Structures are given as structure tokens and as C-alpha cells.
Coordinates of C-alpha atoms and ligand atoms in Angstrom, one line a residue:
M1 CA 2.4 -9.3 -15.4
K2 CA 2.0 -5.6 -15.6
N3 CA 4.3 -3.8 -17.7
F4 CA 7.6 -2.3 -16.0
E5 CA 11.0 -0.4 -17.3
Y6 CA 13.5 -1.2 -15.0
K7 CA 17.2 0.6 -14.8
N8 CA 19.4 0.5 -11.5
P9 CA 22.9 1.7 -12.2
T10 CA 24.1 1.2 -8.7
K11 CA 27.7 -0.7 -9.1
I12 CA 27.6 -2.6 -5.9
I13 CA 31.0 -4.4 -4.5
F14 CA 30.3 -7.2 -2.2
G15 CA 32.3 -8.7 0.2
K16 CA 35.6 -8.7 2.4
D17 CA 37.9 -6.5 2.8
T18 CA 36.3 -4.2 -0.2
I19 CA 36.2 -0.8 1.9
P20 CA 39.9 -0.4 0.3
K21 CA 38.4 -0.7 -3.2
L22 CA 36.6 2.8 -2.6
N23 CA 39.5 4.9 -3.7
A24 CA 39.3 4.0 -7.3
E25 CA 35.6 4.7 -7.6
L26 CA 36.2 8.5 -6.8
P27 CA 35.7 10.9 -9.8
P28 CA 39.9 12.2 -9.7
N29 CA 39.9 15.7 -8.6
A30 CA 36.9 15.2 -6.7
K31 CA 36.4 17.6 -3.5
I32 CA 34.8 15.1 -1.3
L33 CA 32.3 15.7 1.9
M34 CA 32.3 12.5 3.7
L35 CA 29.0 12.3 5.9
Y36 CA 28.6 9.8 9.2
G37 CA 26.5 9.3 11.7
G38 CA 26.9 9.1 15.7
G39 CA 30.7 8.2 16.1
S40 CA 30.3 3.9 15.8
I41 CA 32.5 4.2 12.9
K42 CA 35.1 5.6 14.9
K43 CA 34.7 2.4 17.7
N44 CA 34.7 0.0 15.0
G45 CA 37.5 0.5 12.7
I46 CA 35.1 1.6 9.6
Y47 CA 36.4 5.0 10.1
D48 CA 40.2 4.1 9.9
Q49 CA 39.5 2.1 6.7
V50 CA 37.7 4.3 5.0
S51 CA 40.5 7.5 5.7
Q52 CA 43.2 5.7 4.3
A53 CA 40.8 4.7 1.3
L54 CA 40.5 8.4 1.1
A55 CA 44.5 9.1 0.3
G56 CA 44.9 11.7 -2.5
F57 CA 41.7 13.2 -2.2
E58 CA 40.5 16.5 -0.4
V59 CA 38.0 15.5 2.0
I60 CA 35.6 17.3 4.9
E61 CA 33.9 15.3 7.2
F62 CA 30.5 16.2 8.5
G63 CA 29.9 13.8 11.1
G64 CA 26.7 13.5 13.9
I65 CA 23.9 13.1 11.4
P66 CA 21.2 10.9 14.0
P67 CA 19.1 8.0 13.4
N68 CA 16.0 9.4 11.3
P69 CA 18.2 12.0 9.5
E70 CA 17.0 15.1 11.1
Y71 CA 17.0 18.2 8.4
A72 CA 18.3 20.7 10.6
I73 CA 21.1 18.9 11.1
L74 CA 21.0 18.0 7.5
M75 CA 21.0 22.3 6.7
K76 CA 23.9 22.5 8.2
A77 CA 25.8 20.0 5.9
L78 CA 24.2 21.4 2.8
E79 CA 25.8 25.4 4.0
V80 CA 29.3 23.3 4.0
I81 CA 29.0 22.0 0.4
K82 CA 28.1 25.1 -0.6
K83 CA 30.9 27.0 1.2
E84 CA 33.8 24.3 -0.2
N85 CA 32.4 23.7 -3.1
I86 CA 32.0 19.9 -2.3
T87 CA 31.6 17.9 -6.1
F88 CA 30.9 14.4 -4.4
L89 CA 29.4 12.9 -1.5
L90 CA 30.4 9.9 0.4
A91 CA 28.1 8.6 2.7
V92 CA 29.6 6.1 5.6
G93 CA 26.6 4.7 7.7
G94 CA 23.4 3.1 7.9
G95 CA 20.1 4.0 6.0
S96 CA 19.9 7.1 8.1
V97 CA 23.3 8.8 7.0
I98 CA 22.6 7.0 3.7
D99 CA 19.3 9.1 3.3
G100 CA 20.8 12.0 4.8
T101 CA 23.3 12.1 2.2
K102 CA 20.5 11.6 -0.7
F103 CA 18.9 14.6 0.6
L104 CA 22.2 16.5 0.4
S105 CA 22.8 14.7 -3.4
S106 CA 19.4 17.0 -4.6
A107 CA 19.6 19.8 -2.2
A108 CA 22.5 20.6 -3.4
L109 CA 21.4 21.1 -6.9
F110 CA 18.0 22.3 -6.2
E111 CA 16.6 25.6 -7.9
G112 CA 13.9 26.5 -5.5
D113 CA 14.4 28.6 -2.2
E114 CA 13.6 26.0 0.2
P115 CA 15.3 22.6 0.0
W116 CA 12.0 21.5 2.5
D117 CA 9.6 21.4 -0.4
I118 CA 11.4 18.6 -2.0
L119 CA 9.9 16.8 0.4
S120 CA 6.4 18.3 1.7
K121 CA 5.8 19.2 -2.1
R122 CA 7.1 15.2 -3.6
I123 CA 9.7 16.8 -5.9
R124 CA 10.9 14.4 -7.5
T125 CA 14.8 14.5 -8.3
N126 CA 16.1 13.9 -11.7
K127 CA 19.7 14.7 -11.4
G128 CA 21.6 15.3 -7.7
M129 CA 25.4 15.9 -7.0
P130 CA 26.7 12.3 -7.3
F131 CA 27.4 10.2 -4.0
G132 CA 28.4 7.0 -2.8
T133 CA 28.3 5.1 0.0
V134 CA 29.8 2.6 2.6
L135 CA 27.1 0.3 3.9
T136 CA 28.1 0.2 7.6
L137 CA 24.1 -1.9 8.7
P138 CA 22.1 -3.8 6.6
A139 CA 18.3 -2.9 6.4
T140 CA 16.7 -0.3 4.4
G141 CA 18.1 -1.7 1.0
T142 CA 18.9 2.4 0.3
E143 CA 22.3 1.6 -0.6
M144 CA 21.0 0.3 -3.9
N145 CA 17.9 2.3 -4.7
S146 CA 16.7 5.9 -5.1
G147 CA 14.3 6.8 -2.5
A148 CA 14.6 8.6 0.9
V149 CA 12.9 9.4 4.3
I150 CA 13.9 12.4 5.8
T151 CA 12.2 13.6 9.7
R152 CA 11.6 16.9 10.9
A153 CA 11.7 17.1 14.7
E154 CA 10.4 20.6 14.8
T155 CA 7.2 19.5 13.0
K156 CA 7.0 15.9 13.6
E157 CA 7.1 14.9 10.1
K158 CA 8.7 12.3 8.6
F159 CA 9.0 12.4 4.4
S160 CA 9.9 10.5 1.7
M161 CA 11.7 11.6 -1.7
G162 CA 13.1 10.0 -4.6
G163 CA 13.9 10.1 -8.1
P164 CA 16.2 8.6 -11.0
G165 CA 19.3 10.9 -10.1
L166 CA 19.8 9.2 -6.4
F167 CA 20.7 6.0 -7.3
P168 CA 24.4 6.0 -5.3
A169 CA 27.0 5.5 -8.0
F170 CA 28.7 2.8 -5.8
S171 CA 27.9 0.7 -2.8
I172 CA 30.2 -0.5 -0.5
L173 CA 29.4 -3.5 1.3
D174 CA 31.6 -5.6 3.4
P175 CA 29.7 -8.1 5.7
N176 CA 32.3 -7.4 8.3
V177 CA 31.0 -4.3 9.1
I178 CA 27.9 -6.4 10.9
K179 CA 30.1 -7.5 13.5
S180 CA 29.9 -4.4 15.5
I181 CA 26.0 -3.8 15.4
P182 CA 24.5 -4.3 18.6
K183 CA 21.8 -7.3 18.2
R184 CA 18.6 -4.1 18.9
Q185 CA 19.8 -2.8 15.0
I186 CA 20.0 -6.2 13.4
A187 CA 16.8 -7.8 14.8
N188 CA 15.6 -4.1 13.4
G189 CA 17.6 -4.7 9.9
I190 CA 15.6 -8.2 9.8
A191 CA 12.4 -7.1 10.5
D192 CA 12.8 -3.7 8.1
A193 CA 13.9 -5.9 5.4
F194 CA 10.6 -8.8 5.7
T195 CA 8.3 -6.2 5.5
H196 CA 9.8 -4.9 2.5
V197 CA 9.3 -7.8 0.6
L198 CA 6.3 -8.4 2.5
E199 CA 5.1 -4.6 1.3
Q200 CA 5.7 -5.3 -2.6
Y201 CA 4.4 -8.9 -2.5
M202 CA 1.1 -8.9 0.1
T203 CA -1.4 -7.4 -2.5
Y204 CA -2.8 -9.6 -5.3
P205 CA -2.1 -11.9 -7.8
V206 CA -0.8 -11.0 -11.1
G207 CA 0.7 -14.1 -12.5
A208 CA 4.3 -12.9 -11.7
L209 CA 5.9 -16.2 -11.2
L210 CA 9.1 -15.2 -10.8
Q211 CA 8.7 -11.9 -8.6
D212 CA 6.4 -14.0 -6.6
R213 CA 9.4 -17.0 -5.8
I214 CA 12.7 -14.3 -5.8
S215 CA 10.3 -12.2 -3.0
E216 CA 9.6 -15.7 -1.3
S217 CA 13.0 -16.6 -1.4
I218 CA 14.3 -13.2 0.2
I219 CA 11.9 -14.1 3.1
Q220 CA 12.8 -17.5 3.3
T221 CA 16.8 -17.0 3.5
L222 CA 15.7 -13.7 6.3
V223 CA 14.1 -16.4 8.2
E224 CA 16.8 -18.9 7.9
V225 CA 19.3 -16.8 9.3
A226 CA 17.7 -14.2 11.7
P227 CA 18.4 -17.0 14.5
K228 CA 22.3 -17.0 14.0
M229 CA 22.4 -13.6 13.4
L230 CA 20.8 -12.6 17.1
E231 CA 23.3 -15.3 18.5
E232 CA 26.5 -13.9 20.5
D233 CA 29.1 -15.8 17.6
F234 CA 29.8 -13.6 14.3
D235 CA 29.2 -15.7 11.6
Y236 CA 31.1 -14.5 8.0
T237 CA 28.6 -16.8 5.4
T238 CA 25.0 -15.5 7.7
A239 CA 26.1 -12.5 7.9
S240 CA 26.9 -11.8 4.2
N241 CA 23.6 -13.5 3.3
F242 CA 21.7 -11.2 5.7
M243 CA 23.4 -8.4 3.8
W244 CA 22.8 -9.0 0.6
A245 CA 18.9 -10.2 1.4
C246 CA 18.6 -6.9 2.8
T247 CA 20.2 -5.2 -0.4
M248 CA 17.8 -7.3 -2.7
A249 CA 14.4 -6.9 -0.4
L250 CA 14.9 -2.9 -1.8
N251 CA 16.6 -2.3 -4.8
G252 CA 13.6 -2.2 -7.6
L253 CA 13.9 -5.7 -8.5
I254 CA 10.8 -7.4 -7.3
Q255 CA 8.7 -4.4 -7.2
K256 CA 8.6 -4.7 -11.2
G257 CA 5.8 -5.9 -12.9
V258 CA 3.0 -6.0 -9.9
P259 CA 1.6 -4.1 -7.6
T260 CA 3.0 -2.5 -4.5
D261 CA 1.4 -1.4 -1.0
W262 CA 3.4 0.6 1.4
A263 CA 0.8 1.9 3.3
I264 CA 2.6 0.0 6.4
H265 CA 5.5 2.3 5.6
M266 CA 3.0 5.1 5.4
M267 CA 1.5 4.4 8.6
G268 CA 4.6 3.6 10.3
H269 CA 6.6 6.8 9.4
E270 CA 4.4 8.6 11.4
L271 CA 4.5 6.6 14.4
T272 CA 8.2 7.2 14.4
A273 CA 7.3 10.9 13.7
L274 CA 5.1 11.1 16.8
Y275 CA 6.9 8.6 19.4
G276 CA 10.6 8.1 17.8
I277 CA 10.1 4.4 17.6
D278 CA 12.2 2.7 15.5
H279 CA 11.4 2.3 12.0
A280 CA 11.3 -1.4 11.5
R281 CA 9.7 -1.7 14.9
T282 CA 6.7 0.5 13.6
L283 CA 6.4 -1.9 11.4
A284 CA 5.8 -4.7 13.4
I285 CA 3.3 -2.6 15.0
I286 CA 0.9 -2.0 11.8
A287 CA 1.6 -5.0 9.8
E288 CA -0.7 -7.8 11.6
S289 CA -3.7 -5.2 11.9
H290 CA -3.2 -3.7 8.1
Y291 CA -3.5 -7.3 6.9
K292 CA -6.2 -8.4 9.1
Y293 CA -8.3 -5.7 8.3
N294 CA -7.3 -5.7 4.2
L295 CA -7.9 -9.5 4.3
E296 CA -10.7 -9.8 1.4
D297 CA -8.2 -8.2 -0.4
K298 CA -5.5 -9.7 0.3
K299 CA -6.2 -13.6 1.2
E300 CA -5.0 -14.9 -2.4
K301 CA -1.4 -13.8 -1.6
L302 CA -1.4 -14.5 2.2
A303 CA -2.2 -17.9 1.9
Q304 CA -0.2 -18.0 -0.5
Y305 CA 2.9 -16.9 1.5
G306 CA 1.7 -19.2 4.4
E307 CA 2.4 -22.2 2.4
R308 CA 5.4 -21.6 0.9
V309 CA 7.0 -19.6 3.5
W310 CA 5.3 -21.3 6.7
N311 CA 4.3 -24.3 5.1
I312 CA 1.0 -23.9 6.0
T313 CA -0.8 -26.6 4.3
E314 CA -4.2 -27.5 6.0
G315 CA -7.6 -25.1 6.2
T316 CA -9.3 -22.7 3.6
L317 CA -7.9 -20.2 1.5
E318 CA -9.4 -18.0 4.5
E319 CA -7.8 -20.3 7.7
K320 CA -4.3 -20.1 5.8
A321 CA -4.3 -16.5 5.1
Q322 CA -4.9 -16.3 8.8
K323 CA -2.3 -18.4 9.9
A324 CA 0.1 -16.7 7.8
I325 CA -0.4 -13.5 9.7
E326 CA -0.4 -15.3 12.9
K327 CA 3.0 -16.5 11.4
T328 CA 4.0 -13.1 10.0
T329 CA 3.5 -11.6 13.9
A330 CA 5.0 -14.3 15.7
F331 CA 8.4 -13.9 13.8
Y332 CA 8.7 -10.0 14.4
Q333 CA 8.2 -11.4 18.1
S334 CA 11.0 -14.2 17.7
L335 CA 12.9 -11.4 16.7
G336 CA 12.4 -9.7 20.5
I337 CA 10.4 -7.3 18.5
K338 CA 7.0 -6.4 20.2
T339 CA 3.8 -6.0 18.2
K340 CA 1.8 -3.5 20.3
L341 CA 1.8 0.2 20.2
S342 CA 1.1 -0.2 23.8
E343 CA 3.9 -1.5 24.3
Y344 CA 5.8 1.1 23.5
T345 CA 3.9 4.1 24.5
Q346 CA 1.4 5.0 27.2
D347 CA 0.2 7.6 25.3
Y348 CA -1.3 5.7 22.6
K349 CA -5.3 7.2 23.0
G350 CA -5.8 9.4 19.9
T351 CA -3.1 8.5 17.9
A352 CA -5.4 6.5 15.0
E353 CA -7.3 9.6 14.5
T354 CA -4.2 12.2 14.6
I355 CA -2.6 9.9 12.0
A356 CA -5.8 10.1 10.0
N357 CA -6.1 13.9 10.4
R358 CA -2.7 14.5 9.2
F359 CA -3.3 12.3 5.8
E360 CA -6.2 14.1 4.9
E361 CA -4.2 17.4 5.5
R362 CA -2.0 16.0 3.3
G363 CA -4.6 15.4 0.6
W364 CA -3.7 11.3 0.8
K365 CA -7.1 9.5 -0.5
G366 CA -6.6 6.3 -0.5
L367 CA -3.4 4.0 0.5
G368 CA -2.1 0.9 -0.8
E369 CA -2.1 -1.2 -3.9
R370 CA -5.6 -0.3 -4.6
Q371 CA -5.7 3.4 -3.1
K372 CA -8.4 2.1 -1.1
V373 CA -7.1 2.1 2.2
T374 CA -8.7 5.4 2.8
P375 CA -8.2 7.6 6.0
K376 CA -11.1 6.1 7.8
D377 CA -9.7 2.7 7.3
V378 CA -6.3 4.6 8.6
V379 CA -8.4 5.4 12.2
K380 CA -9.1 1.6 12.2
I381 CA -5.9 -0.2 11.5
V382 CA -4.2 2.3 13.7
E383 CA -6.6 1.2 16.6
M384 CA -6.4 -2.4 16.1
A385 CA -2.4 -2.2 16.8
Y386 CA -3.4 -0.6 20.1
Ligands
NZQ1 O1 25.2 6.8 14.0 P1 25.7 5.7 14.1 O2 27.1 6.1 15.5 O3 26.7 5.3 13.0 O4 25.3 4.3 15.2 C1 24.1 3.5 14.1 C2 22.7 4.3 14.8 O5 22.6 4.5 16.2 C3 24.7 2.3 14.3 N1 25.0 1.6 13.8 C4 25.0 1.6 12.4 N2 26.1 0.6 11.6 C5 26.5 0.6 12.7 C6 26.3 1.0 13.5 N3 26.3 0.6 15.2 C7 27.3 -0.1 15.0 N4 28.2 -0.8 14.3 C8 27.6 -0.7 13.0 N5 28.4 -1.1 12.0 O6 22.8 2.0 14.5 C9 21.9 3.1 14.7 C10 20.7 3.4 14.0 O7 21.5 3.5 12.4 P2 20.2 3.8 11.1 O8 20.8 4.2 9.8 O9 19.1 4.9 11.8 O10 19.5 2.3 10.8 P3 18.6 2.1 9.1 O11 19.6 1.9 8.6 O12 17.9 1.0 9.9 O13 18.2 3.6 8.9 C11 17.0 3.2 9.6 C12 16.5 4.6 8.7 O14 15.8 4.9 6.7 C13 14.6 5.1 6.7 C14 14.2 4.5 8.4 O15 13.1 5.5 7.9 C15 14.9 5.4 9.3 O16 15.3 7.1 8.6 N6 14.3 3.9 5.6 C16 14.9 3.9 4.6 C17 14.7 3.5 3.5 C18 15.0 3.6 1.6 N7 15.7 4.9 1.7 O17 15.0 3.0 1.0 C19 13.7 2.7 3.3 C20 13.3 2.2 5.0 O18 11.9 1.4 4.8 C21 13.3 3.1 5.8 O19 12.2 4.2 6.3
ZN2 ZN1 11.0 0.2 5.8

């Protein structure tokens, strides 16, 4: 096991009817900017619940943060923060609203001239404006981690940011919010959380027995709840397991003491930036070819996952690893998610070179747990995903 340090300061308030608890978590005398997305919260009752919980506080609202939170829109929210002397941010939404809020938390205290530098120059945020979240869509894990991903339509770029200053002070997770989520987004959430575990697990063995078992159990939980989550009827117990599994998949715990990959996400983000494909779907497009291409480096963990998650007991290590990749693709497809780029766009030729060139321009020499997936390898992996 590798050395590690672990600190996660986010307070999680989990369960039925927990949104009213928001009131007690807010700093007294805070001037709050409440941020939300395209309006789903106004239709499903979450807006009303949050508004009631904010009684007694001075609150300004900023709605309209789109999926894949857009820099230009966030810059308008930043103006409001400065003009109104906001002291606390409250995100009510899914990954996009929460990530947008994290950017604002950082940008509000940023001393440079150009907040885009936080993303393009990968400036870490050690201190941000304090913020809390009411999660409306389990998927990304952003409610309990210190990362964010921001999009800039003008340049078709999608960049990550983060730092210890970007953990939410608190996150409220009421599984009942899941009732109104369209099945397409539920499928995305399952696929995203599933891939988050893979990115922190499918590397090479380092004798981290507990991390491996926790990762496998998060995956097994997602696989178990997936069919029920896609049924019409809402089941609270299933929803609560789904929600907590998504949070646990990316709150820092399972990555401690182990190598991590994240190359699928790096390539996937480019597909969203170029074609607007939902984040989770880009991961389903890349995963199979990434694992096939890097089979030699990942075969031990692939075979272990195949045995423990998918009960693949026959064959050599390589055969088990191959079967595990097939099972992974079949799982994405069981969610109704297509796994080839050509199933999303007809305009895919040249995508592999475009992505590799972008990585080269940014000076990204090697991705993955061994930093050995070069732009040349990226060309091959993305081509295999056509
Ligand atoms: O905008 P509204 O009207 O709220 O509708 C949203 C949006 O259209 C809707 N929705 C959310 N909660 C709902 C609901 N509809 C009905 N009922 C509810 N309770 O769902 C749509 C998608 O929302 P979005 O926030 O975009 O989805 P998600 O949570 O999947 O977030 C995706 C973003 O997170 C980033 C992705 O790149 C993408 O930009 N990620 C963030 C990570 C992180 N910070 O750790 C890690 C991830 O790997 C990921 O990259
Ligand atoms: Zn993701």
C-alpha cells in the first residue's frame, strides 16, 4: 500500500426529509447566493423545501446553470457575488450546479485577473468562499469531494479544478429527490459512479486489500440496484443505496494508498467538449477500448474484478481479464447506454487525432496510473472506440 494522508471535512446529512436541516447549517448572518440549474427544482418541490429552510436569511438566487456548467454563465454569477457582497454559496442541483458553485467559491477569492487561469493553469484552491449543497442527482460524488469540471463553449474546452479549499461545508442527501429524475439521468448516474470506482481500481495490485474490497462492494451495490433504479416505481431503500454508493465512489476514500488511472475521464471530457455527449456516456464509449489497449498493464486487476464482481472463474488470467471487459460493456448497455462513438455522432472521423493534439498542446505527455498512455496511444484508444 502507498503512503497517504486523508482528510474529508464535508458533513453529510443523509436521509428522508432532511432538507429542513439546512437552516441550522448556515452561518448566522450569512448573505447567501442560492444557485440552481434549468428549473427542475421548481417542478419537483425541492425549490419550495429549500426556500422554507432558508427562512430568516438574506438570499439572492441565480438559476440557469446548464449541464456541463458553462464558464460564461458562471462569470455572471461571479458579478452578482461581488456586487451583492455574498458570503456563502448554496448549490441546489446535480454535478453541474455543484461544480459551478465550486468554481465560484474559488473565483470569488481568486487574486489573479483572469479566473479561467484557475482551470487552464491548474491553480489549486487552498481557500474558497464557504458553500454547502443540496444534492438533487446522485452521480458525480462532487457533494463530498473537492473537485469540479467546468466547460467553456467558446473554445470547446472542459477542464478540471480542485484543491483542499473546495470541499462543501455540508451536503444534504435526501434520496426522495430521485423520484423526479428522468431515467436517462439515472442511467448516467449509475454509469458515472461505476466508472469512478473503475478509475481508482483498475490499475495494478499494491496489496491494498481493504481498498479493493470497498471498491468491489461499491460496484456490486451499483450492479444490484441498477435494474430496480430503472424501473418505473420508486423504491426508497433502493434509491438510498444508489445515492450513498455514488457518494462513496468518489469521496476520496477508495483512492487512498492506491494508484489511480483517470485516463477514461480525460478522454471522455474531450468527447463532451467536442460533441456535447453526456459525461457518463463518454466514459462508456472509452472504457472498453482503454482496457483492451492496456490489457497487459491491467490484467491482474481486471481478472480480480472479473472473479469477484462477475463470477468469472474459468480460464487463464488473460481470458478472465478479457471477459471482465466484455461484462463491463454489457453492463453499460444494460443501462440503455450506447458504447461506440459512431452511435452518438456521424462526424467522428479525426476525433482521435484532435484529442491527441489537444493533449500534446497542453503538455500532457502520459496519462494513467503509470503516466505511460501517450498522445499516440490516445489516438489508438479513441479510434478503437469509433
Ligand atoms: O438543470 P436542471 O433543471 O436542474 O436539470 C438537471 C439537468 O438537466 C437534471 N436534474 C438534476 N436533478 C434532478 C433533475 N431532473 C429532475 N429531478 C431532479 N431531482 O439532470 C440534468 C443533468 O444534471 P447534471 O448536474 O448536469 O448531471 P450530473 O450530476 O451527472 O453532473 C454532470 C457534470 O459533473 C461533472 C461532469 O463532467 C458534468 O459536467 N463531473 C464532476 C465530477 C466531480 N466534481 O467530482 C466528477 C465527474 O466525473 C464528472 O466529471
Ligand atoms: Zn465521472
